[in-house]
Every structure is written in structure tokens, then in C-alpha cells.
XYZ file of C-alpha atoms in Angstrom:
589
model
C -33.579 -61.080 77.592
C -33.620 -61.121 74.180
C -30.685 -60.772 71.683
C -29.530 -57.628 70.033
C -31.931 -56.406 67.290
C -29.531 -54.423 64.443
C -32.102 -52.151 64.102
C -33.219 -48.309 64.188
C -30.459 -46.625 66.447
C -32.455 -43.947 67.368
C -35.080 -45.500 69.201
C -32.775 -46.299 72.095
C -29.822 -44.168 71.722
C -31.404 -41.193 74.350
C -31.944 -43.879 76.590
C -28.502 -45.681 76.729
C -25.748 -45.279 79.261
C -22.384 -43.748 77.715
C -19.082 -45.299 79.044
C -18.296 -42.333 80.833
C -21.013 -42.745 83.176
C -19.559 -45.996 84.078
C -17.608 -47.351 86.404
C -14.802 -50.150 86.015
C -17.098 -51.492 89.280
C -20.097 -50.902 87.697
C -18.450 -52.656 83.704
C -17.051 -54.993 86.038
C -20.651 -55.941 87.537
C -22.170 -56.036 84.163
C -19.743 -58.223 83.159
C -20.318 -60.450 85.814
C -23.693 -60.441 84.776
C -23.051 -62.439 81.834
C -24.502 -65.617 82.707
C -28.002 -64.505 83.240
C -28.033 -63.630 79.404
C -28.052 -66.630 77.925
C -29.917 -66.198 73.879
C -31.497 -67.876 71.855
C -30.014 -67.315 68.094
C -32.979 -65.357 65.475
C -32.071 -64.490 62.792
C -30.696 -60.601 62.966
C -33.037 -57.635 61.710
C -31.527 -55.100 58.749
C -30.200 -51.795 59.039
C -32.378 -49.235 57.279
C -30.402 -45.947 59.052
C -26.766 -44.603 57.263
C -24.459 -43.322 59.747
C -23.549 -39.170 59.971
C -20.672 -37.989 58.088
C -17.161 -38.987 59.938
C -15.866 -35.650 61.788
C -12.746 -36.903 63.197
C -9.391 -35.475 61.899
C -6.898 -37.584 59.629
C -4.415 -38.348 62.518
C -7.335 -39.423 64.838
C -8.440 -42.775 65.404
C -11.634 -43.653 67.239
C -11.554 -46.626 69.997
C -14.516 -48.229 71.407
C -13.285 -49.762 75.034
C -15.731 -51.145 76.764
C -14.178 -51.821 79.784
C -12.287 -55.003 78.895
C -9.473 -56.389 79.287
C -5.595 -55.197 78.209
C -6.454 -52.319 76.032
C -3.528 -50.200 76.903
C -1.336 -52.352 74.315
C -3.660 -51.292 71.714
C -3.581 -47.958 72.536
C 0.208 -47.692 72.979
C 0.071 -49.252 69.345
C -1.743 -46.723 68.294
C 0.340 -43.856 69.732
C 3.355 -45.474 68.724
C 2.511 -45.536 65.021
C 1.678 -41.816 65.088
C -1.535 -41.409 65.123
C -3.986 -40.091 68.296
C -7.021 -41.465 70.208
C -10.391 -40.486 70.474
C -12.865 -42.890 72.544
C -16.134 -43.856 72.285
C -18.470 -42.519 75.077
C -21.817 -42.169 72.869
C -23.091 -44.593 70.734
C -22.888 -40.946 68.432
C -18.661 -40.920 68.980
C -19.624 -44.515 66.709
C -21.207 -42.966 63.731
C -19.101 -39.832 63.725
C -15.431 -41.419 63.566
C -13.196 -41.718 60.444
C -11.250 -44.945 61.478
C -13.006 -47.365 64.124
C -11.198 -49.896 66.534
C -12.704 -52.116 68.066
C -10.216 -54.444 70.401
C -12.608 -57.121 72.370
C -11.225 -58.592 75.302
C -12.868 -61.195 77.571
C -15.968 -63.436 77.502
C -18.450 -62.976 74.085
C -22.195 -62.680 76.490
C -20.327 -60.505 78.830
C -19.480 -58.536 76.351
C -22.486 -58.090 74.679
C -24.159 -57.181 77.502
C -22.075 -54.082 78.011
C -22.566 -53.133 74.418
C -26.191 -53.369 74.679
C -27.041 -51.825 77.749
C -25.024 -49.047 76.487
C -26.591 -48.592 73.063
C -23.207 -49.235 71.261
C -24.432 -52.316 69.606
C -26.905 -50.943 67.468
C -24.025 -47.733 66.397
C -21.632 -51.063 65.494
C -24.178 -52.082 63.428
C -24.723 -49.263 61.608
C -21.652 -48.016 61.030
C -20.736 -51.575 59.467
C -23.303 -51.793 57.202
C -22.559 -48.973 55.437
C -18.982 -49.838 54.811
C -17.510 -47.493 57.311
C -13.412 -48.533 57.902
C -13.268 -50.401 60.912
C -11.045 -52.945 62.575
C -12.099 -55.846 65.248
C -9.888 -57.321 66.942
C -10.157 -61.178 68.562
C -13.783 -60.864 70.169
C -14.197 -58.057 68.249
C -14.209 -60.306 65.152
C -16.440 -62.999 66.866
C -19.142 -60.258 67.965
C -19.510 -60.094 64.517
C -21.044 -63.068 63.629
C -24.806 -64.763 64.479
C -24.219 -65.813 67.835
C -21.618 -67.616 69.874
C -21.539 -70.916 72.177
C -19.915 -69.168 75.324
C -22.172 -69.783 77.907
C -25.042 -69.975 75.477
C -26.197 -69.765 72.866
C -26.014 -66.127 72.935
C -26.986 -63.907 69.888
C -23.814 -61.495 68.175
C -23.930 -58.784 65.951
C -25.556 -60.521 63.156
C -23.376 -59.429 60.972
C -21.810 -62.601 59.428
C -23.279 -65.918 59.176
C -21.746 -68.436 61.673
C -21.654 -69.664 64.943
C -18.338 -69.225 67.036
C -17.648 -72.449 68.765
C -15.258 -73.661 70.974
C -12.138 -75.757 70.118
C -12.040 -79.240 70.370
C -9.435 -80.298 72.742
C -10.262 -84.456 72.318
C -8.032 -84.809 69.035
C -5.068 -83.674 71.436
C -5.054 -79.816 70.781
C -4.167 -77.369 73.767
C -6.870 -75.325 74.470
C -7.130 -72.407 74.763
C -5.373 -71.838 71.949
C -2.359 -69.456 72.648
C 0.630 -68.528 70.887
C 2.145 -67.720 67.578
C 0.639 -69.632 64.382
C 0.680 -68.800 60.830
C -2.096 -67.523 58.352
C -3.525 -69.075 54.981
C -4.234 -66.086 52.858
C -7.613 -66.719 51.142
C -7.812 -63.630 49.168
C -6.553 -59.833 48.758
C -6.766 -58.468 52.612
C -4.704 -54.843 51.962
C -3.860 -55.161 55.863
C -1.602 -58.096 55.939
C 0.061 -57.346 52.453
C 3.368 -57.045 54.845
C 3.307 -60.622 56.656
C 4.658 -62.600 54.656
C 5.111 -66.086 56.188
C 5.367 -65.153 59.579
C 3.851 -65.899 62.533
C 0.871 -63.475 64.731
C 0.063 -63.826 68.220
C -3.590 -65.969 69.104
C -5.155 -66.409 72.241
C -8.793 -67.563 72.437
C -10.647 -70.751 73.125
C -13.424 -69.942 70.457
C -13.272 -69.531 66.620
C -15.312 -68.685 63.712
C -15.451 -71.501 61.014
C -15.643 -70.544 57.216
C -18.520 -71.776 55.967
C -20.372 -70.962 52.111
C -22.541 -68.708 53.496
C -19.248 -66.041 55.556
C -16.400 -67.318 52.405
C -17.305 -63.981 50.753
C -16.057 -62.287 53.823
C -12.776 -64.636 54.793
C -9.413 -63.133 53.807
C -7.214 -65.403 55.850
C -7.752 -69.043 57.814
C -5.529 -70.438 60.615
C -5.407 -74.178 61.198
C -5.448 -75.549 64.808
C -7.317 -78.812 64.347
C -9.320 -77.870 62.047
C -9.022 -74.240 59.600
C -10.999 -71.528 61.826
C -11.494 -67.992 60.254
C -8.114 -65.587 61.350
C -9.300 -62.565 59.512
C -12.413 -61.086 57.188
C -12.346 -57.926 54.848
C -15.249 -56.935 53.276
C -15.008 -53.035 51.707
C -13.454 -51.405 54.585
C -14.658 -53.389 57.246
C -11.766 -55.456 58.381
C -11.342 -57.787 61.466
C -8.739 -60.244 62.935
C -8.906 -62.964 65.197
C -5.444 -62.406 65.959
C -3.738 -59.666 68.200
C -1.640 -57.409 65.848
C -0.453 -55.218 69.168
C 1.103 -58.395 70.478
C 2.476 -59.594 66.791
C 5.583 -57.152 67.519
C 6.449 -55.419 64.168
C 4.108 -58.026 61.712
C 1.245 -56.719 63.727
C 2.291 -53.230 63.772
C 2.314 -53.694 60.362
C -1.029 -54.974 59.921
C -2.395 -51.824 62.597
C -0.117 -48.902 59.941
C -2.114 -50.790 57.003
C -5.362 -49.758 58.622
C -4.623 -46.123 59.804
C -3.530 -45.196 56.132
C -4.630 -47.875 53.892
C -2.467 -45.640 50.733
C 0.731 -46.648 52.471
C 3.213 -48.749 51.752
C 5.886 -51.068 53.664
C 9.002 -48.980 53.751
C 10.867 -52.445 53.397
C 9.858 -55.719 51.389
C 8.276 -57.812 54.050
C 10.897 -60.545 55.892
C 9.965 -63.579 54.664
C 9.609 -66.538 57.199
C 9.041 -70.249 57.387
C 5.440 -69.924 59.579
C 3.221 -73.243 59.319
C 1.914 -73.976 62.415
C 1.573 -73.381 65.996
C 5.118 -71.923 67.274
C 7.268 -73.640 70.517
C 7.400 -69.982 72.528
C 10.381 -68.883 74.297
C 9.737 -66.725 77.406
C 11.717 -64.631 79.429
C 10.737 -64.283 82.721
C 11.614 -60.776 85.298
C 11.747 -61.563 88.877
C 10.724 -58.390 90.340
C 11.267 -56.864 93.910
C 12.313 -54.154 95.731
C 16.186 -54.370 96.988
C 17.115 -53.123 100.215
C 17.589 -49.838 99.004
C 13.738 -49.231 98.142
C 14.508 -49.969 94.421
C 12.557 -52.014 92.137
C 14.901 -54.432 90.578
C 15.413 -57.430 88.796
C 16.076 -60.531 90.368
C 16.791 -64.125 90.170
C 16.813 -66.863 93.105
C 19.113 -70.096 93.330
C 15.834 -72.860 94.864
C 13.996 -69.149 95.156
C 16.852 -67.680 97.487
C 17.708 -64.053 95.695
C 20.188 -63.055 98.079
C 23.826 -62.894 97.266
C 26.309 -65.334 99.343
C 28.287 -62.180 100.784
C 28.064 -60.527 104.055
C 25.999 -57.967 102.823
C 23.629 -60.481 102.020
C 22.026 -58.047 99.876
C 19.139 -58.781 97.360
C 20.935 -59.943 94.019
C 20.629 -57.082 91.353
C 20.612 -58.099 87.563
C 18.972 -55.004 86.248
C 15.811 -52.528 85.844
C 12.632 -54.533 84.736
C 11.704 -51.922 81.989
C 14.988 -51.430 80.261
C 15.508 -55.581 80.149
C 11.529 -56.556 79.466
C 12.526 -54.117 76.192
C 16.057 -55.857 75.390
C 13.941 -59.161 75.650
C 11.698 -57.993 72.747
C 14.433 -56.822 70.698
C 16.138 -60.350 71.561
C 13.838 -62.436 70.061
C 11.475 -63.188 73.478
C 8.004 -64.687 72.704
C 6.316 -63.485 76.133
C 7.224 -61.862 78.701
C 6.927 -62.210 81.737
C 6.709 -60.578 85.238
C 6.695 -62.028 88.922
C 6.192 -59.419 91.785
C 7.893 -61.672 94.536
C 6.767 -59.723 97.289
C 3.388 -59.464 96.399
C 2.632 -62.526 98.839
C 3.078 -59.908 101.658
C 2.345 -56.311 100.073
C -0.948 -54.916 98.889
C -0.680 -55.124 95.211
C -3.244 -51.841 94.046
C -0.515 -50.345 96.903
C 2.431 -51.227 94.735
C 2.543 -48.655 92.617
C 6.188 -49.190 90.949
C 4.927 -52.697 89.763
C 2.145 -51.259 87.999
C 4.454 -48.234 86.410
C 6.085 -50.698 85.070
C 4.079 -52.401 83.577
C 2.527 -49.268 82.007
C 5.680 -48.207 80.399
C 6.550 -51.626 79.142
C 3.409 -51.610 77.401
C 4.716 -48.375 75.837
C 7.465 -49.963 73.666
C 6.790 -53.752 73.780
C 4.407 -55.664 71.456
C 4.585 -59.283 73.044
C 2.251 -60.208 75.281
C 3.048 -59.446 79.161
C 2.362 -61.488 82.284
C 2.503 -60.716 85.932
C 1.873 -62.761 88.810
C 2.288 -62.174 92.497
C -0.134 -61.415 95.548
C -3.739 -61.443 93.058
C -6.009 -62.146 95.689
C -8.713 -60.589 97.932
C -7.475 -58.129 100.113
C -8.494 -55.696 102.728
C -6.264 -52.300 103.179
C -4.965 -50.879 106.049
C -8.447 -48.520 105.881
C -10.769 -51.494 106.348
C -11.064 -51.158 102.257
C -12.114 -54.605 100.650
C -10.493 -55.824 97.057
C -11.527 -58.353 95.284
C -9.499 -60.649 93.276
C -10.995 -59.463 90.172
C -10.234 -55.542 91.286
C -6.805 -56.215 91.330
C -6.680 -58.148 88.625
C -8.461 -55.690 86.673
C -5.886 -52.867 87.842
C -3.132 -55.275 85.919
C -4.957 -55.589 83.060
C -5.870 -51.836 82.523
C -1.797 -51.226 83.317
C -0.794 -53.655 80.317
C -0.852 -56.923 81.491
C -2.254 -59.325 78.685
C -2.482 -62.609 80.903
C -2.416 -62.940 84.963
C -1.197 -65.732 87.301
C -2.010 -66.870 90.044
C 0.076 -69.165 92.338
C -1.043 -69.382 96.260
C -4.031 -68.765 95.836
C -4.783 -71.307 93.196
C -3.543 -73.831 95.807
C -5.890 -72.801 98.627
C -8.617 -72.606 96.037
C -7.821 -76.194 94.809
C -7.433 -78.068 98.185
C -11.094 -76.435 98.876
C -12.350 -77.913 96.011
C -11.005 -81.278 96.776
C -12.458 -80.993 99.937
C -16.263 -80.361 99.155
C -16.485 -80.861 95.579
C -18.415 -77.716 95.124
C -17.194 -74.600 92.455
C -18.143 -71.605 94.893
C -17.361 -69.282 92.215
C -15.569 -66.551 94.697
C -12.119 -67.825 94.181
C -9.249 -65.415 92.546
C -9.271 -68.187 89.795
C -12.666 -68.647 88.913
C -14.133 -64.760 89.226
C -11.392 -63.945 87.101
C -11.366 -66.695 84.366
C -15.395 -66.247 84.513
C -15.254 -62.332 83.641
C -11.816 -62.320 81.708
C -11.785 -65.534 80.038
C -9.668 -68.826 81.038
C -7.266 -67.770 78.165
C -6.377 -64.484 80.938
C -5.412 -66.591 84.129
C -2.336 -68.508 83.888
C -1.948 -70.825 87.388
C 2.133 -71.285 88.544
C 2.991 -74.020 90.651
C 5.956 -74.224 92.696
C 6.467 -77.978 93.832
C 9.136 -80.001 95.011
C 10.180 -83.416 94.609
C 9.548 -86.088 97.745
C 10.602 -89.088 97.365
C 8.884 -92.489 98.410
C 9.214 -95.989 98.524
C 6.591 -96.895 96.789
C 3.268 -95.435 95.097
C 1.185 -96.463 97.815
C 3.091 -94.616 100.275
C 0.765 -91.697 99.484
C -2.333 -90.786 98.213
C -0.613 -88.285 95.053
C 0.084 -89.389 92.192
C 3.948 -90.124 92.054
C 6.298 -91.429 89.400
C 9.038 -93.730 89.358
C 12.818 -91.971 89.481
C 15.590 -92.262 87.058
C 18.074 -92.228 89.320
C 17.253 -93.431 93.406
C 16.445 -90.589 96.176
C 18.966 -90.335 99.282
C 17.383 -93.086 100.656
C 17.225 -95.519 97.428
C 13.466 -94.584 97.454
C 12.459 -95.446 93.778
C 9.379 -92.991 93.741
C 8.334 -89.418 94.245
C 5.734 -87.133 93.938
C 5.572 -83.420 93.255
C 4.457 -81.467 96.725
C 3.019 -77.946 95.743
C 4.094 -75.194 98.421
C 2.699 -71.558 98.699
C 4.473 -68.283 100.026
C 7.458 -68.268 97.682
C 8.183 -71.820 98.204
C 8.002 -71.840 101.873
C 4.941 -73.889 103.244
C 4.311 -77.204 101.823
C 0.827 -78.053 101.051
C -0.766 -81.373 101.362
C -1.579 -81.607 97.620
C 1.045 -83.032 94.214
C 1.414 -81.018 91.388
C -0.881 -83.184 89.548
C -3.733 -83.251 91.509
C -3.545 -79.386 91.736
C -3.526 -79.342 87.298
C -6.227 -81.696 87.203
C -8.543 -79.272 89.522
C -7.332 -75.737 88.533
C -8.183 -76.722 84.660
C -11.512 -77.336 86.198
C -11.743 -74.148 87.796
C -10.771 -72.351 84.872
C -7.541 -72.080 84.478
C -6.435 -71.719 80.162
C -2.610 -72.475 81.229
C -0.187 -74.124 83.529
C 3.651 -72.093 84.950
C 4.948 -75.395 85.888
C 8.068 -74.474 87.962
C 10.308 -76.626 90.147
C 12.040 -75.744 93.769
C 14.473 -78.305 92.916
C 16.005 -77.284 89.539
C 15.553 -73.346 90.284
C 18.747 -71.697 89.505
C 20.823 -74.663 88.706
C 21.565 -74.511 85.353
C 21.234 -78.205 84.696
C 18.013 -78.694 82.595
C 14.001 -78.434 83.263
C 12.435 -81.600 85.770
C 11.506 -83.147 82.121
C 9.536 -86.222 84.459
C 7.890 -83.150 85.789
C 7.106 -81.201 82.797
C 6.048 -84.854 81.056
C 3.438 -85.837 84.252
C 1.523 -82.347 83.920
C 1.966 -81.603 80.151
C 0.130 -85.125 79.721
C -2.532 -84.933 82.218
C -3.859 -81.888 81.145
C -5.316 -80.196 77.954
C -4.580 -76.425 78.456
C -1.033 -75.842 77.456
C 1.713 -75.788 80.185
C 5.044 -73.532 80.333
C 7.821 -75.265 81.043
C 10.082 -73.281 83.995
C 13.200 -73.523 85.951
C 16.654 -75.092 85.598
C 17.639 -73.950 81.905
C 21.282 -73.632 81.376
C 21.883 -74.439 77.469
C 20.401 -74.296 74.683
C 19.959 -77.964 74.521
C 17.797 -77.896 77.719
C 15.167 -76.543 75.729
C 15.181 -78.680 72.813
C 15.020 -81.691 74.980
C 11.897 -80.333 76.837
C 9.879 -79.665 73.513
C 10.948 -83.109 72.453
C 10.238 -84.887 75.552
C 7.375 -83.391 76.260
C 3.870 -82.156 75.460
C 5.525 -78.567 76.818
C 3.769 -75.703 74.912
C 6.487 -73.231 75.805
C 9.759 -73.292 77.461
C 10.754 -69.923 80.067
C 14.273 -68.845 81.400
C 15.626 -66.114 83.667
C 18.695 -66.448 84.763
C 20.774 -67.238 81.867
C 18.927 -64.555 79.988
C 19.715 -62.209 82.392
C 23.269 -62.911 82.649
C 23.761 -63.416 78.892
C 24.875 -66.551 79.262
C 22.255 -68.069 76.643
C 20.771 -65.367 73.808
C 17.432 -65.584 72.951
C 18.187 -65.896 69.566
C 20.756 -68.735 70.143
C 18.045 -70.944 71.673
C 15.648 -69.972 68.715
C 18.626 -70.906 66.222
C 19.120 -73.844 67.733
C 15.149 -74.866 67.784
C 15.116 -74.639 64.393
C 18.309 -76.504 63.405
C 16.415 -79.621 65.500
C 12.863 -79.224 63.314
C 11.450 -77.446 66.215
C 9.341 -74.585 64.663
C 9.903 -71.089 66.277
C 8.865 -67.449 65.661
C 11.558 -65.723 63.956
């Protein structure tokens, strides 16, 4: 198949599909599709056609979804700055609107498939090259360019000169590259007059690099390694490799800059300290239903969440909406959300968990994770789900990133077994259509101790202090079902495969440390964090604000995540943030 020709529109526009005749099955299969479009870069044909007149009312902004991944945020971002939302189903709705959005989620070829099979490539390119105000957001900045090396080459837009490659993870860089990093103005950008020097949210494994022939269009650069392109502006065509909708109120800002270009920050902007890639702090929602049928808040001690009483009942520390939006007030980096019976419940079946997620999405502009029970499932009708349905469900509700825990395990010990990537497991359909940077994998191990490293066939480490038995080894047994069936497979071995498969990040949890309070399993944190190069979160055992200090210092830890003492208010947010920056550890503020 050849690559997408900028060219007349209307020789192909009667004979494209709209959105609305698709289905998320039928996006979903296209998407899948990806791989069988691999393109040669040519170089892209000029527009001779000017767009129609904009109809669209002042308060109405168009948004061109093509089925991707966590648009919700975007829209709520929308809504919540005022303004309402008219989407693309014609490549017409593309050369009629005012104000054009333009959020890309996912894989580049995937997604260029969609937009050409439905005619909405050749409407981008038109309405672009006649200087109509649009924004792109993350792919929808690298869609611009010539072509892109995700599972290619594979031909873009055309639009800019460049080819987006991926990062380069040798040097010691995480990648995918995820979390909060600060910009390098190159020139007047109108959009992110309010930033200041403050962090924005990334997550992508592939950039844009400024080059002679794209530096008219570069307004900002972000350095990870090397300087990759964060933003362009030329006229009103504006688009960011960052996510505003997930930069809490420096994005907003950046979004109310390009809905009424004539206004102006009601406040100077809060100046920060922003120079490089941010240390995130995460809080993390337990989620379940309590014996009463309510969805609740929870938080285990070694994953038990039931009180010590006679009741016995499931321990209550609040609703997940109300404290997912304290969190974001707070401070909180991420958030995120584990559904800890989805193990045994249907997940498209559990409606509350998706509600919530929905109305979370509403209010806060941090990116949101939820984990629990992603897998293939059939219903009580005989009804097969795949994986990537239900994952798909959590994206469209407002989830940004999804993990995976059990399933990861069975997927890895199946690997290790025959050597062979089937492609069908939760991990790698989802990571193939979504992008590694969606699918974060959480393990649950716990510590066994040994006498010596050939005592097993794991990788093990030598103690600090001696197990019960004066056994001067252990290794890190991963477990499935909420910590209740051991697995014949270490922690290690598990990160080593599940980056394979496709995993961009690592929940690295510990039975042993959950709930008490006395610091992270640092020998842990420091085996994983170093045998891997997607970034890992460290989780479990926080108790101080020192805890998390001494994990960022001790270890190649990307991110630190806390419950408990967050829940109970024993540790603020913005103490452990203080605190991170009084050691030289560099934080969002």
C-alpha cells in the first residue's frame, strides 16, 4: 500500500468511510492492521484545494477522534474550559470547523491507516496548508511530519520535514519516555506564553528531531538524551508533543491559549525551577466493593484489607472520586487505580469502576491508571472479550495507561517456556495496538530466602541482614491472584521478558513491605530498576518522607507510589515533594 498522497480531497472523499459508520471493533481491527502497512517514505505531493469557509460557532471546538486511545481527558478539558464539542465524522466536519483538535493516541502506522481509509488524511492536509487554527497533540504532532520508524518506515502527513525516530535507550535513558520534563522555548509560541518554568506531562517512545530543514516550524525543544522537538507553531497551526490535558493547570493553560488566542492569563504565570525529567510521586486507590455493595477505598497490611475486629469488615478509607480529586489538588503526579476484585469479576460488568473513572476524568488533569482483571473473558452469555476490548472500555472511560498483573505472569512463564511471541497475550495485543507507553505490568513478589545462589535457578541477591534460617540469599517469587498463588518465576526474570513483550513500564510492588510503614524493598527496587530500560515505579512500604528520598537515591526508580499514608494523612503529598527538593531531587511543583 502506498503512503498518503496530500493531494486533491475530492477525488476520494465520496468514497471514504466516516467515523460514524465505524465500530470501536471495526477501529479496533484496523488498528490491528497496522503491521501490514509498512511505507516506503516519497516525498509528499502539494495541496492545490483551499478548504470551505469554517461554519462552526465561537464556543465550538471541532475534535477529530479516531478511535484512539484516552480521549475523554481531552474532551473533559475541553468542557471544563467552557467551550463545546463538535466531532469529526466527514472528512467535510475537517474543512468546515473554526478550531481543530487533533489528540493522537497509540501507534503512528495504525493510525494512519484509520485516517486514510477514512479520507481524513487528505481534509488534515488541507486544512493545514492553508493556515487553518489547529492543535495536535503527541501523535498528532508526529503525523505531521515525512514519515515515522514505528514499524516501518511508514509515510506521515508530509507536512514537516523529518523522520520521527525512536529513543535511544543505550546511553541509559528510560524508554518510553514518561513523565514530567521541562521545555526550551525556541521562539514566540502564543500557547505556552503561561508556562513559565514548569514542568508538562510526556509519554511516547518516539520524537521528532529539529533539524534546518523543520527549525522554521520549532517553538519549543525538550531534552531527553538528546533535544527532540516538544512543540511547532507555524501561523495558526500549532502542535505539542506533550499532553496539555494531563499538565493539570500549565496544560489547561496551554488548551485556553488555543480556544481564544486574544486572551490573557488572569494571573502572572507561577514561576518554577523545571530542567529535566521530574522524580513522580503517585498516589495509588485500592478499589473494591465493601460488604455493603459500596465501592470504596481501600488499603491492605501484606494485601489483607480487612480490619482486625470481629466484624472483620473490609477497611474503609474513603470514596475513590472525591480522594483521586484531593490527590490532584495535593500535589499527586499520577494517579492511580487498582480494582482488587477484578481477578474474580467481569470487568466490562463492573460498571461502578468504570463510572469512576469517567467522572475522575471530569475534574482531574494527571494522568490515570487502572489495573485489575484485563484479560480475555467470556460472560455468563457465552460472550467472548478480548483483552484489548476491555482494555479499550478503560481507555474510552479515562484511563491514560493500563496494567496488567496476572496475566503478565502467565503470559511470561509461556514465553519462557517456548520462546515464541504468540501475539494473543493481554500484554502484547494491547502494547501492539495502544503503544508500550499504555501497558504498565505490576508485580507482586515476595522475598524467599536461600542458602546460596545456586539453590535455584532465579536470579537472587545477597541479604543485608540473614533470613530466619541465617540463609544469606533470596530471590523475589512473583505470585498471581492478589498475592495468593506463587508462581515458579523471580521478579527479575518476569522484567526481563515482559519488556520483551512490550511492556513501556514496571509497578514493582512487594508482599513483604505492603502496609508496613518501614520503607520500599530498596534491594528490590535496585535488582529491577537496573536490569531493565523502561522505567519502573517504585511501590509498597512508604511511611516517611525519607523513604522516598532514599529510593530515588538508591535507585534507578523512575517514580515512587504510596497509599496508605496518603490516605490516612499521615504523609502530605506536598511534604514528600518539599522534602525531594530540599535533597536536589527535582520534582513537579
Amino acid at each position: 500500500m502506498e503512503g498518503v498522497a496530500c493531494a486533491s480531497f475530492t477525488s476520494s472523499a465520496s468514497k471514504s468511510l466516516s467515523f460514524s459508520s465505524l465500530s470501536q471493533s471495526s477501529i479496533i481491527t484496523l488498528r490491528q492492521n497496522y503491521h501490514n502497512n509498512t511505507l516506503k517514505s516519497k516525498s509528499p505531493r502539494k495541496l492545490v484545494i483551499r478548504a470551505s469557509s469554517g461554519s462552526s460557532s465561537g464556543s465550538v471546538v471541532t475534535l477529530l477522534d479516531y478511535g484512539a486511545g484516552n480521549v475523554r481527558s481531552v474532551r473533559n478539558a475541553i468542557r471544563y474550559l467552557g467551550y463545546e464539542i463538535e466531532d469529526v465524522r466527514t472528512p467535510k466536519d475537517i474543512l468546515n470547523a473554526d478550531r481543530l483538535i487533533f489528540p493522537g493516541v497509540g501507534a503512528f502506522a495504525s493510525a494512519m491507516d484509520v485516517l486514510t481509509k477514512t479520507g481524513m488524511a487528505e481534509a488534515l492536509c488541507t486544512y493545514i496548508e492553508n493556515d487553518r487554527p489547529f492543535l495536535g497533540i503527541c501523535l498528532g504532532l508526529q503525523l505531521l511530519f515525512d514519515s515515522s520508524e514505528e514499524n516501518g518506515p511508514v509515510n506521515g502527513l508530509g507536512l514537516i520535514p523529518g523522520v520521527v525516530g525512536r529513543f535511544n535507550s543505550l546511553n541509559g535513558f528510560r524508554v518510553p519516555h514518561i513523565g514530567w520534563n521541562a521545555l526550551q522555548i525556541a521562539k514566540d509560541s502564543e500557547i505556552l506564553d503561561d508556562i513559565g518554568d514548569r514542568h508538562v506531562y510526556f509519554v511516547h517512545s518516539y520524537r521528532a528531531m529539529p533539524s534546518n530543514d523543520n527549525k522554521e516550524w520549532v517553538s519549543s525543544t525538550c531534552n531527553y538524551s538528546d533535544d527532540f522537538i516538544a512543540s511547532i507553531r507555524r501561523g495558526n497551526v500549532h502542535a505539542v508533543q506533550f499532553h496539555p490535558e494531563k499538565s493539570g493547570d500549565v496544560g489547561l493553560s496551554v488548551l485556553r491559549r488555543f480556544l481564544n488566542p486574544k486572551s490573557q492569563g488572569s494571573k502572572k504565570p507561577t514561576q518554577g525551577k523545571a530542567s529535566k525529567l521530574a522524580k513522580r510521586v503517585i498516589a495509588c486507590l485500592d478499589v473494591r466493593t465493601n460488604d455493603k455493595g459500596d465501592l470504596v477505598v481501600t488499603k491492605g497490611d501484606q494485601y489483607d484489607v480487612r480490619e482486625q475486629t470481629k466484624e472483620n469488615e473490609v477497611r474503609n478509607l474513603g470514596k475513590p472520586v472525591e480522594l483521586a480529586g484531593q490527590y490532584y489538588k495535593d500535589g499527586a503526579d499520577e494517579v492511580s487505580f487498582l480494582n482488587i476484585t477484578g481477578f474474580r469479576d467481569f470487568p466490562l460488568g463492573d460498571l461502578p469502576m468504570l463510572q469512576v473513572l469517567r467522572h475522575t476524568s471530569e475534574n482531574v488533569f494527571v494522568p490515570l491508571t487502572v489495573g485489575g482483571g484485563i484479560r480475555d473473558f467470556t460472560d455468563a452469555n457465552g460472550r467472548y472479550y478480548s483483552s484489548l476490548e476491555v482494555a479499550s472500555e478503560y481507555f474510552r472511560s479515562g484511563a491514560d495507561k493500563i496494567s496488567i498483573g496476572s496475566d503478565a505472569v502467565y503470559a511470561a512463564e509461556e514465553y519462557i517456556k517456548t520462546k515464541v511471541k504468540t501475539g494473543k497475550s493481554s500484554l502484547e495485543q494491547i502494547s501492539k495496538v495502544y503503544g508500550n507507553q499504555a501497558v504498565v505490568v505490576s508485580v507482586d513478589p515476595r522475598r524467599v530466602y536461600v542458602q546460596g545462589p545456586n539453590d535455584v535457578q532465579f536470579k537472587t541477591i545477597r541479604v543485608p541482614k540473614p533470613g530466619p534460617n541465617g540463609e544469606e540469599y533470596a530471590w523475589y517469587q512473583c505470585t498471581v491472584n492478589g498475592g495468593r498463588e506463587g508462581r515458579s518465576i523471580g521478579a527479575y526474570e518476569l522484567a526481563k521478558v515482559v519488556e520483551e513483550l512490550g511492556a513501556g513500564e514496571i509497578l514493582l510492588n512487594c508482599i513483604d513491605c505492603d502496609g508496613q510503614g518501614k520503607g520500599f524493598d530498596i534491594d528490590l527496587i535496585k535488582l529491577i530498576s537496573d536490569a531493565v530500560s523502561i522505567p519502573v515505579i517504585a511501590s509498597s512500604g512508604a511511611g516517611a518522607v525519607e523513604h522516598f528520598s532514599e529510593v530515588f537515591m538508591k535507585t534507578n526508580a523512575s517514580a515512587a507510589l504510596a497509599a496508605g499514608i496518603f490516605h490516612r494523612k499521615e504523609v502530605p503529598i506536598q511534604s514528600v515533594k518539599a522534602h525531594l527538593l530540599k535533597e536536589g531531587i527535582e520534582v513537579r511543583i
